[in-house]
Amino acid sequence: MARTPAPRGTRAATLSDVARLAGVSVATASKALNGRNHVHPQTRERVMQAAAQLSFSPNSLARGLLAGRTGTVGLLTSDLVGRFSLPILMGAEDAFGAGQVSVFLCDARGDAIRERHHVQALLSRRVDGLIVVGSSTNPRPPLADAVDVPVVYAYAPSEAPEDLSIVPDNVNAGRMAVEHLIACGRTRIAHISGDREYSAARDRAAGAQAALDAAGLELVGEVAYGAWEEGWGRAAAGMLLDREPDVDAVLCGSDQVARGVLDTLRERGRRVPEDVAVMGFDNWDVLATGARPQLTSVDMNLEELGRAAARALFEAIDAEHGRAVHTVQCRVVVRGSTASAG
Amino acid sequence: MARTPAPRGTRAATLSDVARLAGVSVATASKALNGRNHVHPQTRERVMQAAAQLSFSPNSLARGLLAGRTGTVGLLTSDLVGRFSLPILMGAEDAFGAGQVSVFLCDARGDAIRERHHVQALLSRRVDGLIVVGSSTNPRPPLADAVDVPVVYAYAPSEAPEDLSIVPDNVNAGRMAVEHLIACGRTRIAHISGDREYSAARDRAAGAQAALDAAGLELVGEVAYGAWEEGWGRAAAGMLLDREPDVDAVLCGSDQVARGVLDTLRERGRRVPEDVAVMGFDNWDVLATGARPQLTSVDMNLEELGRAAARALFEAIDAEHGRAVHTVQCRVVVRGSTASAG
DNA sequence: AAAGGGTCCGAAAAGCTTTTCGGTCATTGC
DNA sequence: GCAATGACCGAAAAGCTTTTCGGACCCTTT
């Protein structure tokens, strides 16, 4: 493939260059390229050819300067390394990229100073809006700076109720999980969760309890809060089996925890799903599909959450929009670990 | 915290506003804020206060338009969902963000059309440079468009030898892994790898072979190529134990494969690391630390790779720079699965 | 043949910052 | 007291695109 060698130093062609080559004024060239009226078809064609020949691409800086709108947004994450920012970011990038919007990515690394620095940088670049992605579902303080563009908080809602936040519906996730287990014929359901400090853990437990109540069932034992780790899942499952040998389903706070629970069940000779069904949250592919049997999990639809945040930001940019907390629904992804006992 | 309510619609303050408030000309205001000479300290102070009062932040668009340099770079990934883009991206973001550079993030999702579209958008935004992050270490075709700014290829090198590429040193990674196993007293070492189509798999195997040769050892069995999955690790380990019962170390093509291998070893009653040492690549935290015992792994230093790519791009922006393929070194992270047998 | 209308093109301004260069004022030296 | 020097400030241009408005030209109609 004979690629044109990149002409370094050859500054990019401007509209003037195109106009000169086409033998028209810059005004006419602009109108021709932007499909405006009052340009003779023949002239337009000449301009188009000239533009193609010079591989002209209009300078977005100048355009943004004039229009007062840049077609850029800032995506401010507090923890890129974490598991949850990435899909949200992908969804947002997807929604924006499909349009004409480019995304500035910033990672504050959980540091408030860095966050302010990034916000300032984004504002000086005149972004049209901002999406702030939290690292957990716990509410976070709103941006410290006065920001004159719309802001949407994703995953972690803002503590300020007047801000617009898009969060996953963890309560409903818990409810759907238990409903699935009940639909699989399970009645003795235990819940091994993660860190109690996370509202995600508490909300899922609350949703699970609601579903149990609705079915007239009781949770087996207490909700076992611990850590978001395989090791905790293994340990907690051991204790659970000691105390409640007749458990027939374990709802786990995350796929990591579920992996640990699966390990212990296997070691104790309990078959999954025949004897005990196991279910996780997050639908983390590498963990869920690598498990034996593959793990049924609740997908929080984070990519959709990112898209929803992007859409909300669009609307807020175009018009002052009602502010509130919106939730995104989740879905159960059924795999081998909960095959129906019915 | 009494946050200033975001004054939506209040267009951002310009330098003229500051100058007017301070009672000076825009030229003086500019010089005062940028620390230029020939401004009376008292005047400078007045300007600074006016700027603070209006929370003025200079319009980067206008600045970039004038300077011919925007202080932005494009980060073009082909597969954001993959495991490897993210740390590279973090490293790059880190290196740039520390300076005054902002990063445009684009995900082409492995689609050439989308890639071209993104490149065009980035060029029209006048980025100062481009980092192209591949989804595997296999060489990829160079960008289809003529690009008049520097480009650095990260992870996947460009097929064009004149391009600048930064890649992990998989050969050396394989060598270091085997050297570690030998240092642990192992002599009967097998290698269960991933997909043969990946140069990463082949390079690591080549490095491992080189280290074995240097130590006068032979690989136990053949390199077992398969898939980057736990299931493959489980299956391959079963076959390995059947054929080569006296193996005392398994080098795995990835942490995922290693997890599967650990599973099978446990089921077959082989103790790790006493009977068999196990080692992976990638140092994927959630897999390596969740394993029992925790998994020794080779970290490819991808974040450092991202930083190196950013630095290389910096240099290429400042001056036409020597083009070539550079490699980034890896490191062994020792955990329980290879405790010394000596 | 002149006027009117329509079609098309071009000049100019706006958007914001930085830099250069010229101008003003005060101070100092003779 | 005058000239020269230095310190400080302001006008203006450059960077690129889009839009508005006025002008030029051609064709038609009376």
XYZ file of C-alpha atoms (C1' of nucleotides) in Angstrom:
744
model
C 0.000 0.000 0.000
C 1.697 3.188 -1.139
C 0.983 5.421 1.761
C 1.564 9.098 1.220
C 4.624 9.890 3.270
C 3.559 12.137 6.093
C 4.682 15.626 5.088
C 6.008 16.737 8.434
C 6.382 20.460 8.777
C 4.019 21.058 5.887
C 1.497 23.021 7.821
C -2.034 21.899 7.184
C -3.930 23.489 4.333
C -6.247 26.328 5.252
C -9.409 27.518 3.671
C -7.439 30.291 1.992
C -5.296 27.728 0.252
C -8.367 25.959 -1.016
C -9.948 29.209 -2.145
C -6.823 30.273 -3.968
C -6.495 26.948 -5.725
C -10.152 27.030 -6.721
C -9.928 30.667 -7.773
C -12.647 31.890 -5.425
C -12.844 33.831 -2.194
C -12.651 32.178 1.196
C -16.272 33.070 1.808
C -17.372 31.186 -1.256
C -15.120 28.289 -0.422
C -16.642 28.065 3.038
C -20.147 28.145 1.701
C -19.345 25.589 -0.953
C -17.885 23.133 1.519
C -20.636 23.591 4.067
C -23.474 23.091 1.624
C -24.766 26.637 1.921
C -26.980 28.171 -0.741
C -26.037 30.689 -3.357
C -23.111 28.805 -4.762
C -23.041 27.759 -8.370
C -22.863 23.962 -8.660
C -19.857 24.245 -10.891
C -18.066 26.491 -8.442
C -18.908 24.161 -5.616
C -17.425 21.292 -7.527
C -14.227 23.215 -8.163
C -13.920 24.008 -4.489
C -14.578 20.440 -3.457
C -11.877 19.220 -5.772
C -9.414 21.765 -4.519
C -10.191 20.764 -0.936
C -9.711 17.103 -1.725
C -6.476 17.807 -3.531
C -5.062 19.640 -0.532
C -6.722 17.170 1.850
C -8.181 20.161 3.569
C -9.824 19.698 6.896
C -11.307 22.747 8.595
C -9.602 23.957 11.729
C -11.897 23.062 14.590
C -10.212 25.591 16.811
C -11.201 28.503 14.646
C -14.634 27.040 14.195
C -15.110 26.548 17.912
C -13.815 29.997 18.657
C -16.425 31.458 16.387
C -19.338 29.244 17.286
C -18.796 29.401 21.033
C -19.168 25.643 21.076
C -16.306 23.270 20.614
C -17.898 19.886 20.191
C -15.760 18.492 22.973
C -16.621 17.086 26.372
C -14.513 16.148 29.352
C -14.642 12.693 30.846
C -13.282 12.889 34.347
C -12.724 9.590 36.068
C -11.489 9.190 39.589
C -10.178 5.702 39.137
C -9.435 4.467 35.679
C -7.721 1.344 36.910
C -10.892 0.183 38.559
C -13.166 -2.232 36.892
C -16.180 0.011 36.516
C -14.979 3.208 34.914
C -13.940 1.565 31.701
C -17.288 0.296 30.398
C -18.948 3.571 31.327
C -16.248 5.409 29.486
C -16.712 3.138 26.506
C -20.415 3.780 26.414
C -19.903 7.505 26.628
C -17.192 7.491 24.000
C -19.478 5.461 21.826
C -22.403 7.820 22.170
C -20.305 10.902 21.593
C -18.062 9.530 18.905
C -21.041 8.584 16.812
C -21.847 12.270 16.690
C -19.329 14.983 16.126
C -18.102 15.171 19.683
C -14.586 14.377 20.821
C -13.796 13.288 24.340
C -11.055 14.559 26.619
C -10.063 11.858 29.050
C -8.733 12.761 32.485
C -7.962 10.512 35.409
C -7.843 12.241 38.762
C -6.590 9.092 40.504
C -8.788 9.809 43.447
C -6.938 13.010 44.204
C -8.976 16.178 44.749
C -6.100 18.453 43.788
C -5.597 16.663 40.527
C -9.307 16.749 39.909
C -9.405 20.524 40.210
C -6.411 20.839 37.965
C -8.111 18.744 35.318
C -11.365 20.633 35.600
C -9.520 23.889 35.094
C -7.717 22.516 32.073
C -10.974 21.277 30.588
C -12.691 24.586 31.147
C -9.852 26.470 29.522
C -10.332 24.198 26.547
C -13.943 25.257 26.513
C -15.524 21.838 26.693
C -19.262 21.904 26.148
C -19.902 19.637 29.112
C -18.467 17.296 31.676
C -19.104 13.736 32.776
C -17.746 12.813 36.180
C -17.354 9.079 36.687
C -16.989 7.907 40.269
C -15.116 4.845 41.409
C -17.868 3.428 43.585
C -21.580 3.953 43.791
C -21.224 5.909 47.001
C -22.195 9.569 46.584
C -19.298 11.902 46.034
C -18.863 15.626 46.660
C -19.734 17.799 43.685
C -16.973 19.490 41.732
C -15.250 22.085 43.828
C -15.085 24.721 41.114
C -17.859 26.799 39.716
C -18.451 25.274 36.334
C -20.432 27.118 33.705
C -21.118 24.053 31.568
C -23.451 21.148 32.270
C -22.124 18.327 34.438
C -23.440 14.787 34.634
C -22.323 12.476 37.400
C -22.138 8.827 36.412
C -21.953 5.753 38.636
C -21.278 7.768 41.787
C -24.048 10.345 42.214
C -23.283 13.832 43.402
C -24.025 14.586 47.010
C -25.755 17.747 45.863
C -29.349 16.783 45.048
C -29.694 19.485 42.410
C -27.028 17.840 40.271
C -27.842 15.365 37.546
C -26.622 11.852 38.289
C -26.945 8.558 36.455
C -26.455 5.490 38.600
C -27.014 1.750 38.340
C -30.091 0.392 40.047
C -28.510 -1.857 42.624
C -31.692 -2.367 44.592
C -33.405 -3.738 41.565
C -30.336 -5.793 40.730
C -30.613 -7.524 44.087
C -34.292 -8.079 43.548
C -33.842 -9.551 40.087
C -31.114 -11.847 41.300
C -33.273 -13.350 44.019
C -36.227 -13.579 41.684
C -34.072 -15.561 39.302
C -32.977 -17.914 42.056
C -36.561 -18.385 43.158
C -37.552 -19.044 39.579
C -34.887 -21.756 39.581
C -36.741 -23.399 42.428
C -34.485 -22.281 45.269
C -35.916 -21.444 48.668
C -32.972 -21.524 51.050
C -31.006 -18.562 49.787
C -27.950 -17.043 51.492
C -26.180 -13.808 50.632
C -22.414 -13.374 50.798
C -21.645 -9.795 49.891
C -18.657 -7.479 49.749
C -17.563 -4.466 51.710
C -20.405 -3.073 53.822
C -19.053 0.451 53.293
C -20.234 0.300 49.699
C -23.772 1.370 49.076
C -23.792 -1.083 46.192
C -23.466 -3.924 48.671
C -26.186 -2.590 50.945
C -28.559 -1.730 48.107
C -28.259 -5.154 46.543
C -28.911 -6.745 49.901
C -31.973 -4.553 50.353
C -33.301 -5.514 46.943
C -32.675 -9.166 47.657
C -34.542 -8.887 50.937
C -37.456 -7.208 49.206
C -37.727 -10.055 46.710
C -37.568 -12.622 49.500
C -40.282 -10.784 51.412
C -42.464 -10.688 48.350
C -42.090 -14.451 47.982
C -42.680 -15.095 51.633
C -39.165 -16.471 52.127
C -36.464 -15.681 54.637
C -32.793 -15.201 54.045
C -30.670 -18.070 55.252
C -28.467 -16.565 57.959
C -27.406 -12.959 57.930
C -25.985 -11.019 55.024
C -22.259 -11.773 55.209
C -20.418 -8.558 54.465
C -16.690 -8.740 53.907
C -14.398 -7.771 51.054
C -14.673 -7.783 47.269
C -12.230 -10.668 46.977
C -12.134 -14.322 46.079
C -10.521 -15.112 49.395
C -13.472 -13.676 51.264
C -15.830 -15.712 49.139
C -13.962 -18.900 49.995
C -13.869 -18.153 53.699
C -17.458 -16.993 53.940
C -18.716 -20.003 52.035
C -16.924 -22.268 54.482
C -18.594 -20.622 57.448
C -21.938 -20.664 55.708
C -21.815 -24.389 55.001
C -20.849 -25.090 58.586
C -23.769 -23.148 59.985
C -26.406 -23.691 57.302
C -25.735 -27.026 55.626
C -29.091 -27.075 53.867
C -28.563 -23.879 51.878
C -29.508 -24.357 48.224
C -28.440 -21.036 46.715
C -25.792 -18.418 47.388
C -26.158 -14.929 46.055
C -22.707 -13.359 45.949
C -21.906 -9.654 46.156
C -19.691 -9.801 43.089
C -18.286 -12.249 40.596
C -15.002 -12.282 42.476
C -16.744 -13.350 45.648
C -18.700 -15.901 43.651
C -15.528 -17.437 42.312
C -14.347 -17.994 45.857
C -17.689 -19.456 46.832
C -17.563 -21.845 43.878
C -14.126 -22.984 44.967
C -15.230 -23.854 48.460
C -18.386 -25.587 47.283
C -16.319 -27.770 44.995
C -13.933 -28.637 47.785
C -16.816 -29.526 50.077
C -18.302 -31.779 47.446
C -21.389 -29.686 46.783
C -22.412 -29.807 43.170
C -23.228 -26.563 41.368
C -25.956 -26.024 40.392
C -27.554 -29.313 41.399
C -27.029 -28.902 45.143
C -26.354 -25.207 45.378
C -26.957 -22.463 42.843
C -24.475 -19.602 42.762
C -24.894 -16.177 41.358
C -22.726 -13.081 41.166
C -22.934 -9.436 40.224
C -21.059 -7.446 37.572
C -20.922 -10.062 34.837
C -17.187 -9.676 34.618
C -16.569 -11.781 31.590
C -13.187 -13.242 32.357
C -14.340 -14.391 35.771
C -17.841 -15.500 34.828
C -16.965 -17.527 31.762
C -13.763 -18.918 33.218
C -15.602 -20.390 36.167
C -16.665 -23.994 36.426
C -19.579 -24.080 35.873
C -19.887 -20.740 34.159
C -21.321 -18.152 36.440
C -24.768 -16.615 36.245
C -24.404 -12.941 37.006
C -26.276 -9.667 37.030
C -24.935 -7.278 34.438
C -25.205 -3.699 35.612
C -25.262 -2.455 32.027
C -22.471 -0.022 32.646
C -21.881 0.638 29.009
C -25.500 1.633 28.703
C -25.010 3.795 31.750
C -22.200 5.575 29.951
C -24.395 6.097 26.925
C -27.208 7.374 29.114
C -24.827 9.829 30.728
C -23.734 11.013 27.316
C -27.324 11.459 26.192
C -28.197 13.329 29.361
C -25.245 15.601 28.800
C -26.352 16.247 25.239
C -29.757 17.302 26.418
C -28.325 19.442 29.171
C -26.060 21.173 26.666
C -28.912 21.972 24.366
C -31.246 23.166 27.064
C -31.309 23.553 30.762
C -32.574 20.177 31.739
C -34.382 18.822 34.748
C -31.851 17.637 37.257
C -32.251 14.509 39.270
C -30.880 11.065 39.831
C -31.659 8.640 37.049
C -31.079 4.929 37.266
C -30.120 2.444 34.588
C -31.615 -1.007 34.652
C -29.627 -4.191 34.941
C -30.157 -7.649 33.498
C -29.537 -11.216 34.564
C -27.114 -13.202 32.411
C -27.860 -16.845 33.004
C -25.063 -19.381 32.859
C -24.444 -22.840 34.200
C -24.173 -22.023 37.881
C -27.923 -21.588 38.288
C -29.428 -24.078 35.874
C -33.019 -24.626 36.911
C -33.631 -27.288 39.520
C -37.280 -27.472 38.501
C -19.511 23.791 51.453
C -21.162 26.781 49.796
C -20.446 26.047 46.197
C -20.883 28.917 43.817
C -23.946 28.056 41.791
C -22.840 27.362 38.264
C -23.794 30.462 36.294
C -25.130 28.732 33.246
C -25.358 30.957 30.225
C -22.897 33.413 31.718
C -20.365 33.151 28.995
C -16.851 32.738 30.315
C -14.853 35.880 31.049
C -12.449 36.959 28.356
C -9.211 38.804 28.575
C -11.031 41.987 27.551
C -13.251 41.693 30.583
C -10.236 41.362 32.815
C -8.501 44.273 31.151
C -11.559 46.467 31.486
C -11.985 45.620 35.139
C -8.314 46.271 35.811
C -8.364 49.465 33.769
C -5.657 48.405 31.344
C -5.426 47.244 27.765
C -5.726 43.622 26.762
C -2.079 43.598 25.776
C -1.019 44.614 29.226
C -3.389 42.175 30.812
C -1.952 39.380 28.726
C 1.583 40.285 29.627
C 0.721 40.619 33.277
C -0.890 37.209 33.456
C 1.853 35.496 31.497
C 4.684 36.905 33.528
C 6.122 38.952 30.714
C 8.439 41.876 31.355
C 7.641 45.545 31.163
C 4.659 45.438 33.457
C 4.604 47.448 36.630
C 4.287 45.161 39.664
C 1.336 47.177 40.863
C -0.405 46.886 37.523
C 0.293 43.202 37.416
C -1.272 42.802 40.808
C -4.382 44.684 39.716
C -4.723 42.434 36.684
C -4.230 39.283 38.686
C -6.953 40.319 41.086
C -9.329 41.156 38.276
C -8.634 37.789 36.689
C -9.261 35.998 39.953
C -12.439 37.936 40.550
C -13.817 36.940 37.168
C -12.290 33.457 37.501
C -10.738 34.085 34.140
C -9.157 31.206 32.336
C -7.592 31.878 28.953
C -9.297 30.386 25.936
C -7.087 27.559 24.770
C -8.713 27.632 21.368
C -7.546 31.125 20.626
C -4.181 30.349 22.076
C -3.808 27.218 20.012
C -4.969 28.979 16.909
C -2.260 31.541 17.335
C 0.554 29.288 18.482
C -0.046 26.613 15.875
C 0.171 24.093 18.679
C -2.776 22.992 20.730
C -1.309 21.020 23.564
C -3.547 18.086 22.735
C -2.801 14.582 21.563
C -4.999 11.822 20.259
C -5.043 8.405 21.844
C -6.455 5.963 19.355
C -7.180 2.513 20.680
C -8.472 -0.335 18.641
C -9.921 -2.269 21.515
C -10.650 -0.462 24.714
C -12.510 -3.382 26.207
C -9.424 -5.497 26.033
C -7.235 -5.939 29.003
C -4.119 -4.301 27.633
C -5.162 -0.944 26.275
C -6.198 0.421 29.616
C -2.890 0.426 31.483
C -1.117 1.829 28.451
C -3.709 4.531 28.235
C -3.280 5.258 31.926
C 0.435 5.592 31.578
C 0.079 7.917 28.626
C -2.582 9.988 30.327
C -0.342 10.184 33.337
C 2.675 11.363 31.398
C 0.716 13.925 29.419
C -1.543 15.138 32.191
C 1.441 15.965 34.338
C 2.406 18.446 31.667
C -0.019 20.766 29.975
C -1.276 18.281 27.453
C -4.841 17.036 27.225
C -5.742 13.712 25.698
C -8.476 12.955 23.195
C -9.613 9.390 23.595
C -10.974 7.456 20.624
C -11.883 3.817 20.362
C -12.003 2.451 16.846
C -13.412 -0.888 18.033
C -11.225 -2.704 15.568
C -12.966 -1.087 12.637
C -10.816 0.519 9.944
C -13.573 2.866 8.842
C -14.097 4.131 12.324
C -10.374 4.509 12.716
C -10.127 6.759 9.698
C -13.073 8.783 10.888
C -11.408 9.306 14.247
C -8.093 10.219 12.692
C -9.800 12.827 10.554
C -11.597 14.266 13.556
C -8.363 14.419 15.523
C -6.515 16.102 12.702
C -9.243 18.680 12.305
C -8.820 19.401 15.994
C -5.152 19.963 15.287
C -3.709 17.523 17.760
C 0.029 17.817 18.137
C 0.535 14.083 17.903
C -1.050 10.671 17.928
C -0.588 7.463 19.873
C -2.027 4.366 18.288
C -2.588 1.536 20.735
C -3.052 -1.914 19.248
C -5.064 -4.719 20.749
C -2.419 -7.403 20.423
C 1.308 -7.369 19.951
C 0.957 -8.465 16.355
C 2.098 -5.780 13.912
C -0.702 -3.700 12.471
C -0.986 -1.696 9.274
C 0.020 1.937 9.620
C -2.633 4.631 9.602
C -4.293 4.844 6.226
C -4.312 8.630 6.041
C -1.418 10.934 5.457
C -0.832 12.439 8.861
C 1.267 15.541 9.250
C 1.879 15.099 12.968
C 4.073 12.567 14.742
C 2.604 9.127 15.396
C 3.770 6.605 17.940
C 2.500 3.035 17.814
C 2.193 1.376 21.205
C 1.837 -2.320 22.030
C 1.191 -3.320 18.419
C 4.051 -2.051 16.266
C 3.415 -0.609 12.851
C 4.120 -2.840 9.911
C 6.014 0.030 8.339
C 9.565 -0.132 9.670
C 10.067 3.612 9.388
C 7.377 4.240 11.980
C 8.131 4.617 15.652
C 6.764 1.786 17.771
C 6.977 0.973 21.464
C 6.330 -2.655 22.342
C 6.755 -4.967 25.299
C 9.733 -7.272 25.244
C 8.016 -10.619 25.203
C 11.132 -12.559 24.343
C 12.855 -11.278 27.402
C 9.731 -11.878 29.431
C 9.854 -15.549 28.525
C 13.524 -15.664 29.352
C 13.082 -14.016 32.739
C 10.246 -16.334 33.607
C 12.278 -19.446 32.985
C 15.270 -17.980 34.758
C 13.070 -17.417 37.780
C 11.829 -20.987 37.691
C 15.383 -22.280 37.394
C 16.406 -20.061 40.267
C 13.642 -21.748 42.254
C 15.348 -25.047 41.633
C 13.091 -26.319 38.869
C 14.501 -28.379 36.046
C 11.501 -30.106 34.474
C 9.693 -27.126 33.039
C 6.685 -27.275 30.710
C 5.063 -24.434 28.810
C 1.312 -24.111 28.311
C 0.698 -21.035 26.208
C -2.178 -19.269 24.515
C -3.181 -18.709 20.945
C -0.352 -19.491 18.550
C -1.517 -16.707 16.241
C -0.290 -14.170 18.748
C 3.316 -13.135 18.420
C 3.283 -12.585 22.168
C 2.789 -16.313 22.653
C 5.520 -17.246 20.203
C 7.982 -14.651 21.489
C 7.553 -15.721 25.073
C 8.093 -19.320 24.065
C 11.236 -18.340 22.162
C 12.584 -16.470 25.171
C 11.798 -19.384 27.423
C 13.597 -21.747 25.091
C 16.622 -19.467 25.037
C 16.819 -19.487 28.813
C 16.499 -23.261 28.888
C 19.244 -23.582 26.312
C 21.482 -21.312 28.312
C 20.974 -23.501 31.366
C 21.458 -26.717 29.450
C 17.883 -27.810 30.074
C 15.187 -29.077 27.781
C 11.548 -28.144 27.731
C 9.278 -30.867 29.052
C 7.112 -31.821 26.098
C 6.202 -29.370 23.393
C 4.906 -25.853 23.805
C 1.152 -26.343 24.185
C -0.542 -23.596 22.233
C -4.276 -23.144 22.675
C -6.457 -20.258 23.791
C -6.130 -17.456 26.314
C -8.674 -19.058 28.599
C -8.908 -20.786 31.935
C -10.603 -23.734 30.310
C -7.641 -24.305 28.047
C -5.321 -24.162 31.031
C -7.352 -26.818 32.811
C -7.462 -29.102 29.802
C -3.831 -28.668 28.830
C -2.663 -29.284 32.371
C -4.589 -32.546 32.428
C -2.909 -33.727 29.275
C 0.458 -32.585 30.508
C 0.188 -34.532 33.760
C -0.853 -37.635 31.894
C 2.112 -37.505 29.592
C 4.754 -35.970 31.819
C 4.012 -36.864 35.415
C 7.377 -35.711 36.686
C 7.024 -32.086 35.599
C 8.001 -29.712 38.385
C 7.104 -26.345 36.867
C 4.534 -25.019 34.406
C 5.067 -21.735 32.686
C 1.692 -20.477 31.509
C 1.046 -18.145 28.604
C -1.125 -15.849 30.679
C -2.590 -15.538 34.134
C -5.883 -16.844 32.858
C -4.257 -20.012 31.581
C -2.364 -20.273 34.853
C -5.603 -20.162 36.829
C -6.856 -23.132 34.880
C -3.592 -24.979 35.395
C -3.758 -24.332 39.134
C -7.273 -25.763 39.188
C -6.243 -29.013 37.555
C -3.135 -29.387 39.696
C -5.241 -29.033 42.814
C -7.724 -31.614 41.583
C -4.923 -34.027 40.779
C -3.487 -33.582 44.233
C -0.309 -31.838 43.171
C 0.769 -29.236 45.675
C 1.741 -25.804 44.438
C 4.509 -24.805 44.742
C 5.967 -27.807 46.585
C 5.411 -30.318 43.781
C 4.862 -28.021 40.829
C 5.626 -24.336 40.469
C 3.255 -22.281 38.325
C 3.834 -18.981 36.704
C 1.815 -16.714 34.466
C 2.182 -13.608 32.365
C 0.443 -10.234 32.589
C 0.259 -9.912 36.369
C -3.470 -9.319 36.149
C -4.104 -8.412 39.706
C -7.563 -9.818 40.229
C -6.522 -13.192 38.862
C -3.048 -13.371 40.371
C -3.958 -12.371 43.908
C -7.243 -14.247 43.934
C -5.512 -17.515 43.111
C -4.601 -20.133 45.662
C -1.671 -19.885 46.142
C -1.224 -16.414 44.785
C 0.284 -16.451 41.365
C 3.789 -15.451 40.404
C 3.561 -13.568 37.152
C 5.564 -11.503 34.716
C 4.380 -7.923 34.620
C 4.775 -6.442 31.156
C 4.945 -2.939 32.615
C 2.246 -1.687 30.327
C 1.749 1.517 32.228
C 5.415 2.249 31.764
C 4.941 1.417 28.113
C 2.245 4.064 27.924
C 4.493 6.582 29.570
C 7.331 5.684 27.222
C 5.026 6.187 24.267
C 4.047 9.576 25.613
C 7.660 10.574 26.093
C 8.565 9.386 22.616
C 5.708 11.414 21.219
C 6.899 14.482 23.111
C 10.321 14.164 21.600
C 8.927 13.559 18.154
C 6.774 16.672 18.472
C 9.702 18.815 19.442
C 12.045 17.487 16.821
C 12.016 14.976 14.060
C 13.146 11.966 15.958
C 14.851 8.744 15.036
C 12.213 6.188 14.227
C 12.477 2.589 15.213
C 10.958 -0.068 17.407
C 11.697 0.377 21.074
C 10.957 -2.213 23.716
C 9.966 -1.816 27.323
C 11.315 -4.211 29.897
C 9.171 -6.460 32.057
C 9.594 -7.676 35.605
C 8.816 -10.808 37.577
C 6.355 -10.395 40.434
C 6.945 -13.278 42.795
C 4.037 -14.735 44.727
C 3.264 -18.000 46.425
C 2.950 -20.209 43.372
C 6.710 -20.368 42.854
C 8.164 -20.284 46.346
C 11.698 -21.565 46.138
C 12.154 -25.298 46.465
C 15.818 -24.850 47.293
C -33.067 50.333 -24.357
C -33.716 50.688 -19.558
C -35.178 48.829 -15.360
C -35.915 45.177 -12.349
C -35.114 40.811 -10.360
C -32.492 36.880 -9.455
C -28.120 34.515 -8.986
C -23.811 34.292 -7.465
C -19.556 35.941 -5.427
C -16.490 38.742 -2.278
C -15.303 42.001 1.461
C -15.419 42.363 6.186
C -16.356 41.473 10.859
C -16.535 38.515 14.811
C -14.530 35.250 17.977
C -9.968 35.563 21.685
C -5.197 35.625 22.706
C -0.265 36.749 22.061
C 3.491 39.393 20.307
C 5.625 43.185 18.221
C 6.412 47.740 17.854
C 5.605 52.379 18.624
C 4.373 55.861 21.857
C 4.168 58.323 26.419
C 5.859 59.705 30.666
C 9.129 60.347 34.154
C 13.646 60.499 35.611
C 18.430 61.487 35.357
C 22.648 63.482 33.806
C 24.903 67.426 32.062
C 16.544 73.579 31.647
C 17.052 70.219 28.041
C 17.963 65.932 26.017
C 18.399 61.207 26.480
C 17.287 56.968 28.437
C 14.512 53.625 30.404
C 10.172 51.878 32.125
C 5.741 51.022 31.100
C 1.482 50.760 28.446
C -1.533 50.413 24.187
C -2.640 49.751 19.235
C -2.640 46.436 15.857
C -1.813 42.281 13.465
C -1.837 37.373 13.074
C -3.998 32.928 13.422
C -8.615 30.527 10.660
C -13.379 29.979 9.865
C -18.260 31.411 9.346
C -21.882 34.638 8.446
C -23.821 38.792 6.856
C -24.462 42.097 3.669
C -23.497 44.596 -0.271
C -22.176 44.515 -5.003
C -21.690 42.674 -9.665
C -23.535 40.478 -13.446
C -26.926 38.376 -16.434
C -31.386 37.689 -18.038
C -35.935 39.053 -18.662
C -39.625 42.208 -19.194
C -41.825 46.464 -20.535
